[in-house]
mmCIF file of C-alpha atoms in Angstrom:
data_model
loop_
_atom_site.group_PDB
_atom_site.id
_atom_site.type_symbol
_atom_site.label_atom_id
_atom_site.label_comp_id
_atom_site.label_asym_id
_atom_site.label_seq_id
_atom_site.Cartn_x
_atom_site.Cartn_y
_atom_site.Cartn_z
ATOM 1 C CA ALA A 1 2.258 -5.979 -22.554
ATOM 2 C CA ASP A 2 -0.715 -8.215 -23.663
ATOM 3 C CA SER A 3 0.722 -11.381 -25.262
ATOM 4 C CA PRO A 4 -0.164 -15.086 -25.362
ATOM 5 C CA ASP A 5 2.163 -15.811 -22.413
ATOM 6 C CA ASN A 6 0.834 -13.101 -20.229
ATOM 7 C CA GLN A 7 -2.097 -15.074 -18.631
ATOM 8 C CA PHE A 8 -2.792 -12.946 -15.552
ATOM 9 C CA ALA A 9 -6.575 -13.283 -16.071
ATOM 10 C CA LYS A 10 -6.419 -16.774 -14.826
ATOM 11 C CA TYR A 11 -5.907 -15.358 -11.356
ATOM 12 C CA VAL A 12 -8.867 -12.903 -11.594
ATOM 13 C CA TYR A 13 -12.145 -14.002 -10.340
ATOM 14 C CA ASP A 14 -15.048 -13.797 -7.898
ATOM 15 C CA SER A 15 -17.845 -16.059 -6.839
ATOM 16 C CA SER A 16 -19.584 -15.630 -10.350
ATOM 17 C CA TYR A 17 -16.873 -14.795 -12.915
ATOM 18 C CA LYS A 18 -13.388 -16.237 -13.524
ATOM 19 C CA GLY A 19 -10.748 -15.727 -16.040
ATOM 20 C CA VAL A 20 -11.778 -12.311 -17.260
ATOM 21 C CA ALA A 21 -9.984 -8.990 -16.638
ATOM 22 C CA THR A 22 -12.979 -7.170 -15.631
ATOM 23 C CA LYS A 23 -16.364 -7.795 -14.181
ATOM 24 C CA PRO A 24 -19.182 -7.454 -16.840
ATOM 25 C CA GLY A 25 -20.310 -3.816 -16.678
ATOM 26 C CA VAL A 26 -16.781 -2.560 -16.142
ATOM 27 C CA THR A 27 -14.238 -1.208 -18.520
ATOM 28 C CA GLN A 28 -10.631 -0.211 -17.894
ATOM 29 C CA GLU A 29 -7.508 1.336 -19.367
ATOM 30 C CA LEU A 30 -3.827 1.224 -18.164
ATOM 31 C CA THR A 31 -1.616 3.609 -20.071
ATOM 32 C CA ARG A 32 1.848 5.498 -19.638
ATOM 33 C CA SER A 33 1.281 9.073 -18.452
ATOM 34 C CA THR A 34 3.603 12.062 -18.233
ATOM 35 C CA GLY A 35 1.468 13.735 -15.593
ATOM 36 C CA PRO A 36 1.157 13.806 -12.688
ATOM 37 C CA VAL A 37 4.439 12.197 -12.159
ATOM 38 C CA LYS A 38 6.121 11.540 -8.772
ATOM 39 C CA LEU A 39 9.642 10.484 -9.810
ATOM 40 C CA GLY A 40 11.215 10.424 -13.329
ATOM 41 C CA THR A 41 9.377 11.284 -16.491
ATOM 42 C CA SER A 42 6.356 9.039 -16.555
ATOM 43 C CA CYS A 43 4.088 6.889 -14.410
ATOM 44 C CA ALA A 44 1.281 4.459 -14.975
ATOM 45 C CA ARG A 45 -2.287 5.709 -15.389
ATOM 46 C CA TYR A 46 -4.965 3.279 -14.364
ATOM 47 C CA THR A 47 -8.630 4.015 -15.031
ATOM 48 C CA ALA A 48 -11.730 1.955 -14.658
ATOM 49 C CA THR A 49 -15.406 2.778 -15.326
ATOM 50 C CA SER A 50 -18.225 0.954 -13.741
ATOM 51 C CA THR A 51 -21.766 1.038 -15.227
ATOM 52 C CA LEU A 52 -23.154 -1.142 -12.260
ATOM 53 C CA THR A 53 -25.683 0.117 -9.843
ATOM 54 C CA ASP A 54 -23.701 -0.968 -6.843
ATOM 55 C CA ASN A 55 -20.064 -0.947 -5.716
ATOM 56 C CA GLY A 56 -19.348 -4.555 -6.611
ATOM 57 C CA GLY A 57 -17.316 -3.741 -9.836
ATOM 58 C CA TRP A 58 -13.762 -4.786 -10.317
ATOM 59 C CA SER A 59 -10.879 -4.868 -12.800
ATOM 60 C CA ALA A 60 -7.371 -6.112 -13.167
ATOM 61 C CA ARG A 61 -4.226 -5.617 -15.159
ATOM 62 C CA GLY A 62 -1.184 -7.851 -15.031
ATOM 63 C CA ARG A 63 2.453 -7.914 -15.903
ATOM 64 C CA ARG A 64 4.274 -11.261 -16.412
ATOM 65 C CA PHE A 65 8.066 -11.357 -15.935
ATOM 66 C CA LYS A 66 9.796 -13.432 -18.566
ATOM 67 C CA GLU A 67 12.286 -14.550 -15.974
ATOM 68 C CA PRO A 68 10.632 -14.806 -12.524
ATOM 69 C CA LEU A 69 11.896 -12.382 -9.910
ATOM 70 C CA ASP A 70 13.753 -13.582 -6.763
ATOM 71 C CA LEU A 71 12.503 -11.272 -3.963
ATOM 72 C CA SER A 72 13.665 -13.610 -1.082
ATOM 73 C CA LYS A 73 16.371 -11.011 0.050
ATOM 74 C CA TYR A 74 13.904 -8.043 0.191
ATOM 75 C CA GLN A 75 11.857 -7.152 3.223
ATOM 76 C CA GLY A 76 9.072 -5.082 1.715
ATOM 77 C CA LEU A 77 7.433 -3.531 -1.363
ATOM 78 C CA GLY A 78 6.781 0.220 -1.737
ATOM 79 C CA PHE A 79 5.160 2.484 -4.386
ATOM 80 C CA TRP A 80 3.648 5.925 -4.918
ATOM 81 C CA LEU A 81 -0.143 6.067 -5.474
ATOM 82 C CA HIS A 82 -1.945 9.178 -6.720
ATOM 83 C CA GLY A 83 -5.497 8.849 -5.447
ATOM 84 C CA ASP A 84 -8.835 10.385 -6.613
ATOM 85 C CA GLY A 85 -10.549 10.118 -3.184
ATOM 86 C CA LYS A 86 -13.527 8.060 -4.492
ATOM 87 C CA GLY A 87 -13.069 5.237 -1.966
ATOM 88 C CA GLU A 88 -12.255 2.358 -4.447
ATOM 89 C CA LEU A 89 -9.867 -0.387 -3.197
ATOM 90 C CA PHE A 90 -6.653 -0.544 -4.957
ATOM 91 C CA LYS A 91 -4.753 -3.890 -4.779
ATOM 92 C CA LEU A 92 -1.303 -4.802 -5.922
ATOM 93 C CA GLN A 93 -0.743 -8.577 -5.994
ATOM 94 C CA LEU A 94 2.400 -10.815 -6.499
ATOM 95 C CA ARG A 95 1.928 -14.327 -7.982
ATOM 96 C CA ASP A 96 4.509 -17.030 -8.074
ATOM 97 C CA LYS A 97 4.956 -19.756 -10.670
ATOM 98 C CA ALA A 98 2.828 -22.195 -8.727
ATOM 99 C CA GLY A 99 0.010 -19.732 -8.291
ATOM 100 C CA GLY A 100 0.737 -18.609 -4.763
ATOM 101 C CA TRP A 101 0.058 -15.011 -3.954
ATOM 102 C CA HIS A 102 0.464 -12.052 -1.742
ATOM 103 C CA ASP A 103 -2.206 -9.175 -1.558
ATOM 104 C CA MET A 104 -1.494 -5.545 -0.753
ATOM 105 C CA TYR A 105 -4.544 -3.400 -0.310
ATOM 106 C CA THR A 106 -4.917 0.391 -0.229
ATOM 107 C CA THR A 107 -8.303 2.144 0.310
ATOM 108 C CA VAL A 108 -8.134 5.304 -1.986
ATOM 109 C CA SER A 109 -9.712 7.657 0.484
ATOM 110 C CA PHE A 110 -7.170 10.339 -0.349
ATOM 111 C CA THR A 111 -6.262 12.643 -3.190
ATOM 112 C CA GLY A 112 -2.894 13.302 -4.516
ATOM 113 C CA TRP A 113 0.373 11.343 -3.980
ATOM 114 C CA ARG A 114 0.767 8.939 -1.070
ATOM 115 C CA TYR A 115 3.693 6.472 -0.412
ATOM 116 C CA CYS A 116 2.474 2.969 0.296
ATOM 117 C CA GLU A 117 4.696 0.335 1.781
ATOM 118 C CA PHE A 118 4.092 -3.313 2.730
ATOM 119 C CA ASP A 119 5.891 -5.847 4.648
ATOM 120 C CA LEU A 120 6.759 -9.038 2.775
ATOM 121 C CA ALA A 121 7.441 -10.985 5.925
ATOM 122 C CA GLY A 122 3.825 -12.009 6.098
ATOM 123 C CA ALA A 123 3.661 -13.367 2.523
ATOM 124 C CA ASP A 124 3.296 -17.000 3.738
ATOM 125 C CA LYS A 125 1.233 -17.922 0.532
ATOM 126 C CA LEU A 126 3.904 -16.697 -1.801
ATOM 127 C CA ASP A 127 7.293 -18.188 -2.970
ATOM 128 C CA PRO A 128 9.409 -15.127 -2.929
ATOM 129 C CA LYS A 129 12.104 -16.908 -4.968
ATOM 130 C CA SER A 130 9.874 -17.277 -8.116
ATOM 131 C CA VAL A 131 7.600 -14.188 -8.543
ATOM 132 C CA GLU A 132 6.101 -14.530 -11.981
ATOM 133 C CA TYR A 133 3.279 -11.881 -12.100
ATOM 134 C CA LEU A 134 2.660 -8.316 -10.726
ATOM 135 C CA ILE A 135 -1.115 -7.561 -10.974
ATOM 136 C CA LEU A 136 -2.917 -4.299 -10.388
ATOM 137 C CA TYR A 137 -6.619 -4.466 -9.209
ATOM 138 C CA TYR A 138 -9.641 -2.228 -8.430
ATOM 139 C CA ASN A 139 -12.152 -3.738 -6.165
ATOM 140 C CA GLY A 140 -15.298 -2.001 -4.786
ATOM 141 C CA LEU A 141 -15.614 0.463 -7.677
ATOM 142 C CA PRO A 142 -18.237 3.079 -6.956
ATOM 143 C CA ALA A 143 -21.522 2.783 -8.884
ATOM 144 C CA LYS A 144 -21.749 4.491 -12.228
ATOM 145 C CA GLN A 145 -18.451 6.270 -11.788
ATOM 146 C CA THR A 146 -14.927 6.414 -13.315
ATOM 147 C CA VAL A 147 -11.936 6.248 -11.098
ATOM 148 C CA THR A 148 -8.413 7.066 -11.948
ATOM 149 C CA CYS A 149 -5.226 6.465 -10.043
ATOM 150 C CA TYR A 150 -1.485 6.894 -11.009
ATOM 151 C CA VAL A 151 1.120 4.497 -9.921
ATOM 152 C CA ASP A 152 4.838 5.238 -9.768
ATOM 153 C CA GLU A 153 8.165 3.746 -8.719
ATOM 154 C CA VAL A 154 7.174 0.158 -7.627
ATOM 155 C CA ARG A 155 10.210 -1.147 -5.812
ATOM 156 C CA ALA A 156 11.188 -4.111 -3.827
ATOM 157 C CA LEU A 157 13.007 -2.802 -0.597
ATOM 158 C CA PRO A 158 16.028 -4.326 0.961
ATOM 159 C CA ARG A 159 14.617 -3.236 4.394
ATOM 160 C CA ILE A 160 11.347 -1.586 5.803
ATOM 161 C CA ALA A 161 11.919 2.015 6.541
ATOM 162 C CA GLY A 162 11.388 2.962 10.164
ATOM 163 C CA LEU A 163 9.206 5.887 11.356
ATOM 164 C CA LYS A 164 11.809 8.463 12.501
ATOM 165 C CA ARG A 165 11.182 10.976 15.195
ATOM 166 C CA PRO A 166 7.401 10.962 15.079
ATOM 167 C CA GLU A 167 5.516 14.109 16.388
ATOM 168 C CA LEU A 168 2.308 14.515 18.239
ATOM 169 C CA THR A 169 0.610 17.903 18.178
ATOM 170 C CA VAL A 170 -2.347 18.790 20.250
ATOM 171 C CA ALA A 171 -4.021 22.231 19.916
ATOM 172 C CA GLY A 172 -0.837 23.715 18.485
ATOM 173 C CA LYS A 173 1.566 22.293 21.078
ATOM 174 C CA ARG A 174 4.144 19.789 19.778
ATOM 175 C CA LEU A 175 5.871 16.696 21.265
ATOM 176 C CA VAL A 176 8.698 15.071 19.478
ATOM 177 C CA PHE A 177 9.649 11.361 20.187
ATOM 178 C CA PRO A 178 13.449 10.799 19.583
ATOM 179 C CA VAL A 179 12.952 7.251 18.375
ATOM 180 C CA GLU A 180 12.735 5.034 15.155
ATOM 181 C CA LEU A 181 9.798 2.763 15.039
ATOM 182 C CA SER A 182 9.571 -0.330 12.921
ATOM 183 C CA THR A 183 6.676 -2.486 11.844
ATOM 184 C CA GLY A 184 4.939 -4.004 14.903
ATOM 185 C CA ASP A 185 6.619 -1.499 17.467
ATOM 186 C CA ARG A 186 4.366 0.370 19.908
ATOM 187 C CA LEU A 187 4.823 3.763 21.407
ATOM 188 C CA VAL A 188 2.844 4.345 24.728
ATOM 189 C CA PHE A 189 2.827 7.975 25.981
ATOM 190 C CA ARG A 190 1.066 8.828 29.228
ATOM 191 C CA SER A 191 3.294 11.870 30.409
ATOM 192 C CA LEU A 192 6.755 13.316 29.948
ATOM 193 C CA THR A 193 7.982 10.904 32.544
ATOM 194 C CA ASP A 194 5.904 7.876 31.567
ATOM 195 C CA CYS A 195 6.653 7.064 27.989
ATOM 196 C CA ARG A 196 7.754 3.706 26.748
ATOM 197 C CA VAL A 197 8.669 1.839 23.507
ATOM 198 C CA TYR A 198 7.596 -1.857 23.030
ATOM 199 C CA ARG A 199 9.508 -3.582 20.313
ATOM 200 C CA SER A 200 7.898 -6.350 18.282
ATOM 201 C CA ALA A 201 10.907 -8.626 18.582
ATOM 202 C CA ARG A 202 11.496 -8.105 22.424
ATOM 203 C CA ALA A 203 9.512 -8.836 25.556
ATOM 204 C CA ASP A 204 10.818 -5.910 27.540
ATOM 205 C CA SER A 205 10.283 -2.241 26.916
ATOM 206 C CA GLU A 206 12.515 0.835 26.871
ATOM 207 C CA ALA A 207 11.856 4.254 28.467
ATOM 208 C CA LEU A 208 11.760 7.320 26.225
ATOM 209 C CA ARG A 209 11.965 11.021 27.082
ATOM 210 C CA PRO A 210 9.785 13.162 24.669
ATOM 211 C CA GLU A 211 11.077 16.555 23.632
ATOM 212 C CA GLY A 212 8.724 19.479 24.378
ATOM 213 C CA THR A 213 6.049 20.211 27.088
ATOM 214 C CA ASP A 214 3.166 18.205 28.350
ATOM 215 C CA LEU A 215 0.123 18.329 26.386
ATOM 216 C CA THR A 216 -3.261 19.459 27.800
ATOM 217 C CA LEU A 217 -6.715 18.708 26.461
ATOM 218 C CA LYS A 218 -9.101 21.729 26.996
ATOM 219 C CA PRO A 219 -12.933 21.430 27.085
ATOM 220 C CA GLY A 220 -14.417 21.348 23.592
ATOM 221 C CA ARG A 221 -12.817 20.407 20.329
ATOM 222 C CA SER A 222 -9.116 19.971 19.897
ATOM 223 C CA THR A 223 -7.134 19.189 16.761
ATOM 224 C CA VAL A 224 -4.735 16.285 17.260
ATOM 225 C CA LYS A 225 -2.122 15.506 14.601
ATOM 226 C CA PHE A 226 0.322 12.613 14.616
#
C-alpha cells in the first residue's frame, strides 16, 4: 500500500529520471483481480500505458515489508505470470535494507499463464537476510500501447525444482530421458547409445539411456519439441 514509509520510488531510475514511479508519458495501475486467477481467489493485475513514440517507457510499483524478510534459507523465487504477448519486459526486484538488489527479468512474448522461477544463488548484490522491498517493473513498454499482466503466487522456494523426465519429439516420434536436471546441468544426446548428463557441480559425466526409438530428420521442415 502507498504510505510514507513505502519509498520504493527511490530505487526507480534511468539516465534521465530518478525517484519517480513512471517515466513521463507513462501511467500505471496495480489492482487486485478475481480473473484470470491461477491459484486461490485473486491475483494482482498490473497495467501500464505508454504515450511515447518509442519503446523506452517504464513503470514500477513496490511493496515494503514492515519487518524485513530473511530469505537466506531459500534457493529460489517463483511466481505465475499471465502475459499479453506484447513483448514488454517484466521485472521482479528484491531490495535489502542497505539498497542492495537482485533483478529477475521475464520477456512477455507469450499469452496466458507461465510459471517463472529464478535461482537466488547468484544474488551477489543482495543481502538475503534483510529483504525490505519487492518491486514490480515494466521496461521496454511498446510505443502508444497498453500492456496488462497478472501476477499470482509469488513464493520463496526452499529448493529449485528440477526438470523431471524431459521429452524430445521430432516429427511425431518421442524420446524420454529418465533423469532430473537442475540449474546448470547439461544433457547431450547424440544417439540412443551416446547420451550423457553433465552436472554443474561435478567434473565428470554420467551415461543415460533414453526411452524410445532413434529420431530421424527427413528432408524439408520438421517440427521439434522439447
